[in-house]
Amino acid sequence: MIRVLLADDQSLVRAGFRALLDAQPDIEVVGEASDGEEAVSRVRELRPDVVLMDIRMPRLDGLAATRGITGDQGLGGVKVVVLTTFELDEYVFEAIRSGASGFLVKDTEPDELLRAVRAVVGGDALLSPGVTRRLIAEFASRSKAPADHPGLGGLTEREREVMALVGIGLSNDEIARRLVVSPLTAKTHVSRTMVKLGARDRAQLVVLAYESGLVRPGWLG
């Protein structure tokens, strides 16, 4: 059972998401929160698998709440998906850097929301290739001088290559075709790279690829 917490200051939005999610045989909404402070408190209490987190909330916004959750080592298994009204919301980029596993627009199709919840729990890429590339382009426009990451030295050449391909927005299937390996092998390389670098998910691996200079702006191809 996938356990979900809903954090949004609009009760109608929470009710809509709850109705959709609770109707699934493998998903259960275990709690709700109407602001960021309550969201962090409820996550610590309920330990859900996924938090659907609105960005704009009273008392504590979704960005700060996300940092509070992802920065707590005791909540390492909790995935945060931020919700926004617009795909290019100015806070989405910072949410990813704060540890969110991805983001969705609030008017996303029901099937896409369900797919996203299941995908993030399974450790797969949450963001569609198009959204991922927009995120990467945004990161590239803001990126600073490369910084050394202590974990890079522990990567094999193949893992560095895979990390660079993740960094330019390729899916596991696309990486497999590029390297002429099976999709399972590509996924294994991605997973091992994440473990070695301490990345919570694929989105953070993209950020690390840019911050370390392994991928540079202009490589979107």
CSV table of N, CA, C and O in Angstrom, one decimal, residues 15 25 40 54 99 103 157-158:
chain,number,residue,atom,x,y,z
A,15,ALA,N,-9.8,17.5,-1.1
A,15,ALA,CA,-10.9,16.5,-1.2
A,15,ALA,C,-10.9,15.8,-2.6
A,15,ALA,O,-11.1,14.6,-2.7
A,25,PRO,N,-6.7,0.7,-5.5
A,25,PRO,CA,-6.5,-0.4,-4.6
A,25,PRO,C,-5.1,-0.4,-3.9
A,25,PRO,O,-5.0,-1.1,-2.9
A,40,VAL,N,4.8,19.3,8.1
A,40,VAL,CA,6.0,18.7,8.6
A,40,VAL,C,5.6,17.8,9.9
A,40,VAL,O,6.1,16.7,10.1
A,54,ASP,N,1.7,21.4,-1.7
A,54,ASP,CA,1.4,22.7,-2.3
A,54,ASP,C,2.5,23.7,-2.0
A,54,ASP,O,3.1,23.6,-0.9
A,99,GLY,N,15.2,19.2,-2.2
A,99,GLY,CA,15.0,17.8,-2.0
A,99,GLY,C,13.7,17.2,-2.5
A,99,GLY,O,13.5,16.0,-2.3
A,103,PHE,N,7.7,17.6,-9.5
A,103,PHE,CA,6.6,18.5,-9.3
A,103,PHE,C,5.5,18.2,-10.3
A,103,PHE,O,5.8,17.6,-11.4
A,157,GLU,N,33.9,5.0,-14.4
A,157,GLU,CA,33.7,5.7,-15.7
A,157,GLU,C,32.3,5.6,-16.2
A,157,GLU,O,31.7,6.5,-16.7
A,158,ARG,N,31.8,4.4,-16.2
A,158,ARG,CA,30.4,4.1,-16.7
A,158,ARG,C,29.4,4.9,-15.9
A,158,ARG,O,28.4,5.4,-16.4
